[in-house]
Coordinates of N, CA, C and O in Angstrom, one line a residue:
M1 N 9.5 -36.8 -39.5 CA 9.5 -36.8 -38.1 C 9.5 -35.5 -37.7 O 10.4 -34.3 -38.4
A2 N 9.4 -35.0 -36.6 CA 9.0 -32.8 -36.4 C 10.0 -32.6 -35.7 O 10.9 -33.5 -35.0
S3 N 11.0 -31.5 -36.2 CA 11.8 -31.4 -35.4 C 11.5 -30.4 -33.7 O 10.4 -29.6 -33.9
S4 N 12.1 -31.0 -33.0 CA 11.8 -30.4 -32.0 C 12.4 -28.7 -31.6 O 11.9 -27.6 -31.3
V5 N 13.2 -27.9 -32.6 CA 13.5 -26.9 -32.4 C 12.5 -26.2 -32.9 O 11.9 -25.1 -32.7
L6 N 12.2 -26.7 -34.2 CA 10.9 -26.2 -35.1 C 9.9 -26.0 -34.3 O 9.0 -24.8 -34.2
H7 N 9.4 -26.8 -33.4 CA 8.6 -26.9 -32.6 C 8.3 -25.8 -31.5 O 7.5 -25.0 -31.3
I8 N 9.7 -25.6 -31.0 CA 9.7 -24.6 -29.5 C 9.8 -23.2 -30.7 O 9.2 -21.8 -30.1
K9 N 10.4 -23.3 -31.3 CA 9.7 -21.8 -32.2 C 8.4 -21.6 -32.5 O 8.6 -20.3 -32.7
D10 N 8.2 -22.2 -33.3 CA 6.4 -22.1 -33.6 C 5.9 -21.7 -32.5 O 4.9 -20.9 -32.3
S11 N 5.9 -22.2 -31.6 CA 5.0 -22.1 -30.1 C 5.3 -20.7 -29.9 O 4.6 -20.2 -29.2
Y12 N 6.9 -20.5 -29.8 CA 6.6 -19.4 -29.1 C 6.4 -18.0 -30.1 O 5.8 -17.0 -29.4
Y13 N 6.2 -17.9 -31.6 CA 5.7 -17.1 -32.4 C 4.1 -17.2 -32.3 O 3.5 -16.2 -32.9
F14 N 3.5 -18.0 -31.9 CA 1.9 -18.4 -32.6 C 1.1 -18.4 -31.6 O 0.0 -18.2 -31.5
E15 N 1.9 -18.5 -29.9 CA 1.1 -18.6 -29.0 C 0.1 -17.4 -28.8 O 1.5 -16.3 -28.7
I16 N -0.2 -16.8 -27.8 CA -1.0 -15.9 -27.6 C -0.2 -15.5 -26.2 O -0.2 -16.9 -25.1
P17 N 0.4 -14.3 -25.7 CA 0.7 -14.5 -24.0 C -0.6 -14.1 -22.8 O -1.4 -13.5 -23.8
R18 N 0.0 -14.2 -22.3 CA -1.4 -14.5 -20.9 C -2.1 -13.4 -20.9 O -2.8 -13.3 -20.8
G19 N -1.1 -12.0 -20.9 CA -1.3 -10.7 -20.8 C -2.3 -9.8 -21.6 O -3.0 -9.3 -21.6
L20 N -2.6 -10.7 -23.0 CA -3.4 -10.5 -24.1 C -4.7 -11.3 -24.4 O -5.1 -10.9 -24.8
W21 N -4.9 -11.8 -23.2 CA -6.2 -13.2 -23.4 C -7.1 -12.1 -23.1 O -6.9 -10.9 -22.2
R22 N -8.3 -12.3 -23.5 CA -9.6 -11.5 -22.9 C -9.9 -11.7 -21.8 O -9.8 -12.6 -20.9
S23 N -10.5 -10.7 -21.1 CA -10.5 -10.4 -20.3 C -12.1 -10.7 -19.2 O -12.9 -10.5 -20.4
H24 N -12.4 -12.0 -18.8 CA -14.0 -12.4 -17.7 C -14.4 -11.7 -16.7 O -14.7 -12.2 -16.7
R25 N -13.7 -10.5 -16.6 CA -14.7 -9.9 -15.6 C -15.7 -9.2 -15.5 O -16.0 -8.2 -16.5
E26 N -16.4 -9.1 -14.9 CA -18.0 -8.6 -14.9 C -18.3 -7.7 -13.8 O -19.7 -6.5 -14.4
S27 N -17.4 -7.4 -13.0 CA -17.7 -6.3 -11.8 C -16.4 -6.1 -11.6 O -15.8 -6.4 -11.7
I28 N -17.1 -4.7 -10.5 CA -15.4 -3.9 -10.4 C -14.9 -4.8 -8.7 O -13.5 -4.8 -8.4
N29 N -15.5 -5.6 -8.2 CA -14.9 -6.6 -7.8 C -14.3 -7.6 -7.9 O -13.5 -8.3 -7.8
D30 N -14.0 -7.6 -9.3 CA -13.3 -8.9 -9.6 C -11.6 -8.2 -10.4 O -11.1 -9.1 -10.7
F31 N -11.8 -7.2 -9.9 CA -10.6 -6.5 -10.2 C -9.9 -6.2 -9.0 O -10.1 -6.2 -8.2
P32 N -8.1 -6.6 -9.1 CA -7.4 -6.5 -8.1 C -7.5 -4.9 -7.5 O -8.1 -4.3 -7.9
E33 N -7.4 -5.1 -5.9 CA -7.4 -3.9 -5.3 C -6.5 -2.5 -5.9 O -7.1 -1.6 -6.0
H34 N -5.3 -2.8 -6.6 CA -4.5 -1.8 -7.2 C -5.2 -1.4 -8.0 O -4.9 0.2 -8.7
Y35 N -5.4 -2.0 -9.1 CA -6.5 -1.3 -10.1 C -7.6 -0.5 -9.7 O -8.1 0.5 -10.7
I36 N -8.2 -0.9 -8.9 CA -8.9 0.6 -8.6 C -8.7 1.4 -7.7 O -9.0 2.9 -7.9
R37 N -7.5 1.8 -7.1 CA -6.9 2.4 -6.4 C -6.3 3.7 -7.5 O -6.2 4.7 -7.0
L38 N -6.3 3.3 -8.9 CA -5.3 3.8 -9.7 C -6.8 4.9 -10.8 O -6.3 5.2 -11.5
D39 N -7.9 4.2 -10.7 CA -9.0 4.8 -10.9 C -9.2 6.4 -10.9 O -9.3 6.5 -9.5
P40 N -9.4 7.4 -11.4 CA -9.3 8.8 -11.5 C -10.6 9.3 -10.8 O -10.7 9.8 -9.8
D41 N -11.3 8.4 -11.1 CA -13.0 8.7 -9.9 C -12.5 8.4 -8.6 O -13.1 8.8 -8.2
F42 N -12.0 7.0 -8.7 CA -12.0 6.6 -7.5 C -11.3 7.7 -6.6 O -11.5 8.4 -5.3
Q43 N -10.0 8.6 -7.4 CA -8.9 8.9 -6.4 C -9.7 10.5 -6.3 O -9.4 10.8 -4.9
D44 N -10.8 10.8 -6.9 CA -11.3 12.2 -6.6 C -12.4 11.8 -5.3 O -12.7 12.7 -4.5
W45 N -12.7 10.5 -5.6 CA -13.9 10.1 -4.4 C -13.4 10.1 -2.8 O -13.7 10.9 -2.2
E46 N -12.1 9.7 -2.6 CA -10.9 9.7 -2.3 C -10.7 10.8 -1.5 O -10.5 11.2 -0.6
A47 N -10.2 12.2 -2.5 CA -9.7 13.2 -2.3 C -10.9 14.3 -1.5 O -10.9 14.5 -0.9
E48 N -11.9 13.8 -1.9 CA -13.5 14.7 -1.3 C -13.7 14.1 0.1 O -13.4 15.6 0.8
R49 N -13.3 13.0 0.8 CA -13.3 12.5 1.4 C -12.2 13.2 2.5 O -12.2 13.1 3.6
Q50 N -11.1 12.9 2.0 CA -10.0 13.6 2.9 C -10.2 15.0 2.9 O -9.4 15.7 3.9
Y51 N -10.3 15.8 2.1 CA -10.4 17.2 2.5 C -11.5 17.3 3.1 O -11.6 18.7 4.1
D52 N -12.5 16.9 3.2 CA -14.1 16.8 4.6 C -13.4 16.7 5.8 O -13.6 17.6 6.8
A53 N -12.8 16.0 5.6 CA -12.0 15.4 7.2 C -10.8 16.2 7.6 O -10.7 16.5 8.7
L54 N -10.1 17.1 7.1 CA -8.9 17.9 7.0 C -10.0 19.3 7.2 O -9.5 19.8 8.4
S55 N -11.0 19.5 6.6 CA -11.3 20.7 6.7 C -12.2 20.5 8.5 O -12.5 21.8 9.1
K56 N -12.6 19.8 9.1 CA -12.7 19.6 10.8 C -11.9 19.3 11.6 O -12.3 20.0 12.7
I57 N -11.1 19.5 11.5 CA -9.3 20.0 11.9 C -9.5 21.3 12.8 O -9.3 22.3 11.8
D58 N -9.5 21.2 13.8 CA -9.5 22.4 14.6 C -8.1 23.4 14.6 O -8.1 24.7 14.0
G59 N -7.0 22.5 14.4 CA -5.7 23.5 14.5 C -5.3 24.0 13.1 O -4.1 24.2 13.0
L60 N -5.4 22.9 12.1 CA -5.1 23.5 10.5 C -5.8 24.9 10.2 O -7.0 24.8 10.3
K61 N -5.1 25.4 9.3 CA -5.4 26.7 9.4 C -5.0 26.8 8.0 O -4.3 26.4 7.1
N62 N -5.7 28.2 7.0 CA -5.4 28.8 5.7 C -5.6 27.4 4.8 O -5.2 27.2 3.8
I63 N -6.7 26.5 5.1 CA -6.9 25.5 4.0 C -7.6 26.5 2.7 O -8.8 27.3 2.7
P64 N -7.0 25.9 1.6 CA -7.7 26.7 0.0 C -9.2 26.3 0.1 O -9.5 25.0 -0.1
P65 N -9.6 26.8 -0.6 CA -10.9 26.7 -1.0 C -10.8 25.2 -1.9 O -10.1 24.8 -2.4
K66 N -12.2 24.3 -1.7 CA -12.1 23.0 -2.3 C -12.2 22.9 -3.8 O -11.2 21.7 -4.4
E67 N -12.6 24.0 -4.4 CA -12.4 24.0 -6.1 C -11.0 24.2 -6.5 O -10.7 23.5 -7.2
A68 N -10.9 25.1 -5.8 CA -9.0 25.9 -5.7 C -8.0 24.6 -5.9 O -7.3 24.5 -6.8
L69 N -8.3 23.8 -4.8 CA -7.4 22.8 -4.1 C -7.5 21.8 -5.6 O -5.8 21.1 -6.0
F70 N -8.6 21.0 -5.6 CA -8.9 20.1 -6.4 C -8.6 20.3 -7.9 O -8.0 19.4 -8.7
Q71 N -8.6 21.8 -8.6 CA -8.2 22.5 -9.6 C -6.4 21.7 -9.7 O -5.7 21.8 -10.7
Q72 N -5.8 22.4 -8.9 CA -4.3 22.1 -8.6 C -4.1 20.9 -8.4 O -2.9 20.4 -9.2
Y73 N -4.7 20.2 -7.8 CA -4.5 18.6 -7.7 C -4.6 18.0 -9.0 O -3.5 17.2 -9.2
H74 N -5.6 18.0 -9.8 CA -5.8 17.8 -10.7 C -4.9 17.9 -11.9 O -4.0 17.2 -12.8
A75 N -4.2 19.4 -11.5 CA -3.5 19.5 -12.5 C -2.0 18.8 -12.4 O -0.7 18.5 -13.0
W76 N -1.2 19.0 -11.2 CA -0.6 18.1 -10.6 C -0.3 16.3 -10.9 O 0.6 16.1 -11.2
R77 N -1.6 15.9 -10.7 CA -1.4 14.8 -11.5 C -1.7 14.2 -12.0 O -1.1 13.0 -13.2
H78 N -2.0 15.2 -13.7 CA -1.3 14.8 -14.6 C -0.2 15.4 -15.1 O 0.4 14.7 -16.6
D79 N 0.7 15.2 -14.6 CA 2.3 15.4 -14.7 C 2.7 13.9 -15.0 O 2.1 13.7 -14.2
E80 N 3.7 14.6 -15.9 CA 4.5 12.7 -15.9 C 4.8 12.1 -14.7 O 5.0 11.0 -14.5
K81 N 5.4 12.9 -14.2 CA 6.3 12.7 -12.5 C 5.0 12.1 -11.5 O 5.3 11.3 -10.9
N82 N 3.9 12.6 -11.7 CA 3.2 12.4 -10.1 C 2.2 11.9 -11.1 O 0.8 11.7 -10.6
F83 N 2.1 10.7 -12.1 CA 1.1 10.2 -12.8 C 0.1 9.1 -11.7 O 1.1 8.5 -10.9
A84 N -1.2 9.5 -11.7 CA -1.8 8.4 -10.8 C -1.3 8.9 -9.4 O -1.6 7.9 -8.5
K85 N -1.1 9.5 -8.9 CA -0.5 9.6 -7.6 C -1.9 10.3 -6.6 O -2.5 11.2 -7.1
P86 N -2.4 9.7 -5.5 CA -3.5 10.0 -4.9 C -3.1 11.7 -4.2 O -2.0 12.2 -4.5
F87 N -4.0 12.2 -3.7 CA -4.3 13.4 -2.7 C -3.7 13.7 -1.9 O -2.9 14.9 -1.9
D88 N -3.3 12.6 -0.9 CA -2.9 13.0 0.1 C -1.1 13.3 -0.4 O -0.6 13.5 0.5
R89 N -0.5 12.3 -1.6 CA 0.9 12.7 -1.7 C 0.8 14.1 -2.3 O 1.4 14.6 -2.4
F90 N -0.2 14.3 -3.3 CA -0.3 15.8 -3.6 C 0.1 16.8 -2.8 O 0.7 17.9 -2.6
L91 N -0.6 16.6 -0.8 CA -0.8 17.4 -0.3 C 0.4 17.3 0.1 O 0.9 18.4 1.0
E92 N 1.2 16.3 0.7 CA 2.8 16.2 1.0 C 4.0 16.4 0.4 O 5.0 17.2 0.5
E93 N 3.8 16.7 -1.1 CA 4.7 16.9 -1.8 C 4.5 18.2 -2.8 O 5.7 18.4 -3.5
A94 N 3.4 18.6 -3.1 CA 3.6 19.8 -3.9 C 3.7 21.1 -3.3 O 3.6 21.2 -1.8
P95 N 4.9 21.7 -3.9 CA 5.3 23.1 -3.4 C 4.1 24.2 -2.8 O 4.0 24.6 -1.9
S96 N 3.0 24.4 -3.5 CA 1.8 24.7 -3.4 C 1.4 24.5 -2.1 O 0.5 25.4 -1.4
N97 N 1.0 23.4 -1.3 CA 0.6 23.1 -0.5 C 1.5 23.5 1.1 O 1.6 22.7 2.0
A98 N 2.0 24.7 1.3 CA 3.1 24.8 2.2 C 2.0 24.5 3.9 O 2.3 24.4 4.9
W99 N 0.8 25.1 3.6 CA -0.3 25.2 4.9 C -0.4 24.0 5.3 O -0.2 23.1 6.6
F100 N -0.1 22.6 4.4 CA -0.7 21.3 5.4 C 1.2 20.6 4.8 O 1.0 20.0 6.8
Q101 N 1.9 20.8 4.5 CA 3.5 21.1 5.3 C 3.6 21.2 6.4 O 4.4 20.5 7.2
Q102 N 3.5 22.2 6.5 CA 3.8 23.1 7.7 C 3.4 22.7 9.3 O 3.5 22.1 10.1
H103 N 2.0 22.5 9.0 CA 1.1 21.7 9.8 C 1.6 20.1 10.6 O 1.8 19.7 11.8
L104 N 2.2 19.2 9.4 CA 3.0 18.4 9.8 C 4.1 18.3 10.0 O 4.7 16.7 9.8
A105 N 4.8 19.2 9.9 CA 6.3 19.3 9.5 C 6.8 18.7 8.7 O 7.5 18.0 9.1
L106 N 6.4 18.8 7.1 CA 7.1 17.9 6.0 C 8.1 19.3 5.6 O 7.7 19.8 5.5
G107 N 9.0 18.6 5.0 CA 9.5 19.0 3.8 C 10.7 20.0 4.6 O 11.1 19.5 5.1
R108 N 10.8 21.2 3.9 CA 11.5 22.5 4.2 C 10.8 22.8 5.7 O 11.8 23.4 6.5
F109 N 9.9 22.0 6.6 CA 8.9 22.5 7.6 C 9.7 21.7 8.5 O 9.5 21.6 9.9
A110 N 10.2 20.6 8.5 CA 10.8 19.2 9.4 C 11.7 20.4 10.2 O 12.5 20.8 9.8
K111 N 11.6 19.5 11.6 CA 12.6 20.0 12.5 C 13.7 19.1 12.3 O 13.6 17.7 11.9
K112 N 14.8 19.1 13.0 CA 15.7 18.7 13.3 C 15.8 17.6 14.4 O 15.0 18.2 15.7
L113 N 16.1 16.3 13.9 CA 15.6 15.3 15.1 C 17.1 15.4 15.7 O 18.3 16.0 15.6
P114 N 16.8 14.8 17.1 CA 17.7 15.0 18.1 C 18.8 13.9 17.3 O 18.5 13.2 17.3
G115 N 20.1 14.4 17.6 CA 21.3 13.5 17.1 C 21.5 13.8 15.6 O 22.6 13.2 15.4
E116 N 20.9 14.7 14.9 CA 21.1 14.7 13.4 C 22.3 15.7 13.1 O 21.7 16.7 13.7
S117 N 22.8 15.5 12.1 CA 24.0 16.2 11.6 C 23.1 17.5 10.8 O 22.1 16.9 10.4
S118 N 24.1 18.5 11.0 CA 23.3 19.4 10.2 C 23.0 19.1 8.6 O 22.5 19.4 7.9
E119 N 24.1 18.2 8.1 CA 24.9 18.1 6.7 C 23.2 16.7 6.4 O 22.4 17.1 5.3
D120 N 23.0 15.7 7.6 CA 21.9 14.9 7.1 C 20.4 15.4 7.3 O 19.4 15.4 6.3
Y121 N 20.5 16.7 7.9 CA 19.1 17.3 7.8 C 18.9 18.1 6.5 O 17.9 18.1 6.3
A122 N 20.2 18.8 6.1 CA 20.2 19.8 5.2 C 19.9 18.9 3.8 O 18.5 19.4 3.1
E123 N 20.0 17.4 3.9 CA 19.5 16.8 2.7 C 18.3 15.8 2.9 O 17.8 15.9 2.3
R124 N 18.2 15.9 4.0 CA 16.6 15.1 4.2 C 15.5 16.5 3.9 O 14.6 16.4 3.1

């Protein structure tokens, strides 16, 4: 007669976890959307589209050249704390993009909200 404890123990050690099964995806459409968004080539394509849209805005000044901005973006994206972040997050968070943050009043360029205390403003 087989032991139920031994059977549970054997199945725990000898079954293959679902995450290690072989993938049967054949095209890019078979992957979930978040897999595609984290792909570096997709992020570069999306960054080019966003840069082109930014360059068409009339009130936006001091836009750096595309090549220089993308070099900064790639270096910023490969930092451990910024791993796989998209281009729009780079524009919002990187300290070298004061021109963008000032235009949208982000970060240190944010205006004090009505009814906001000085401590809350400094913390934000």
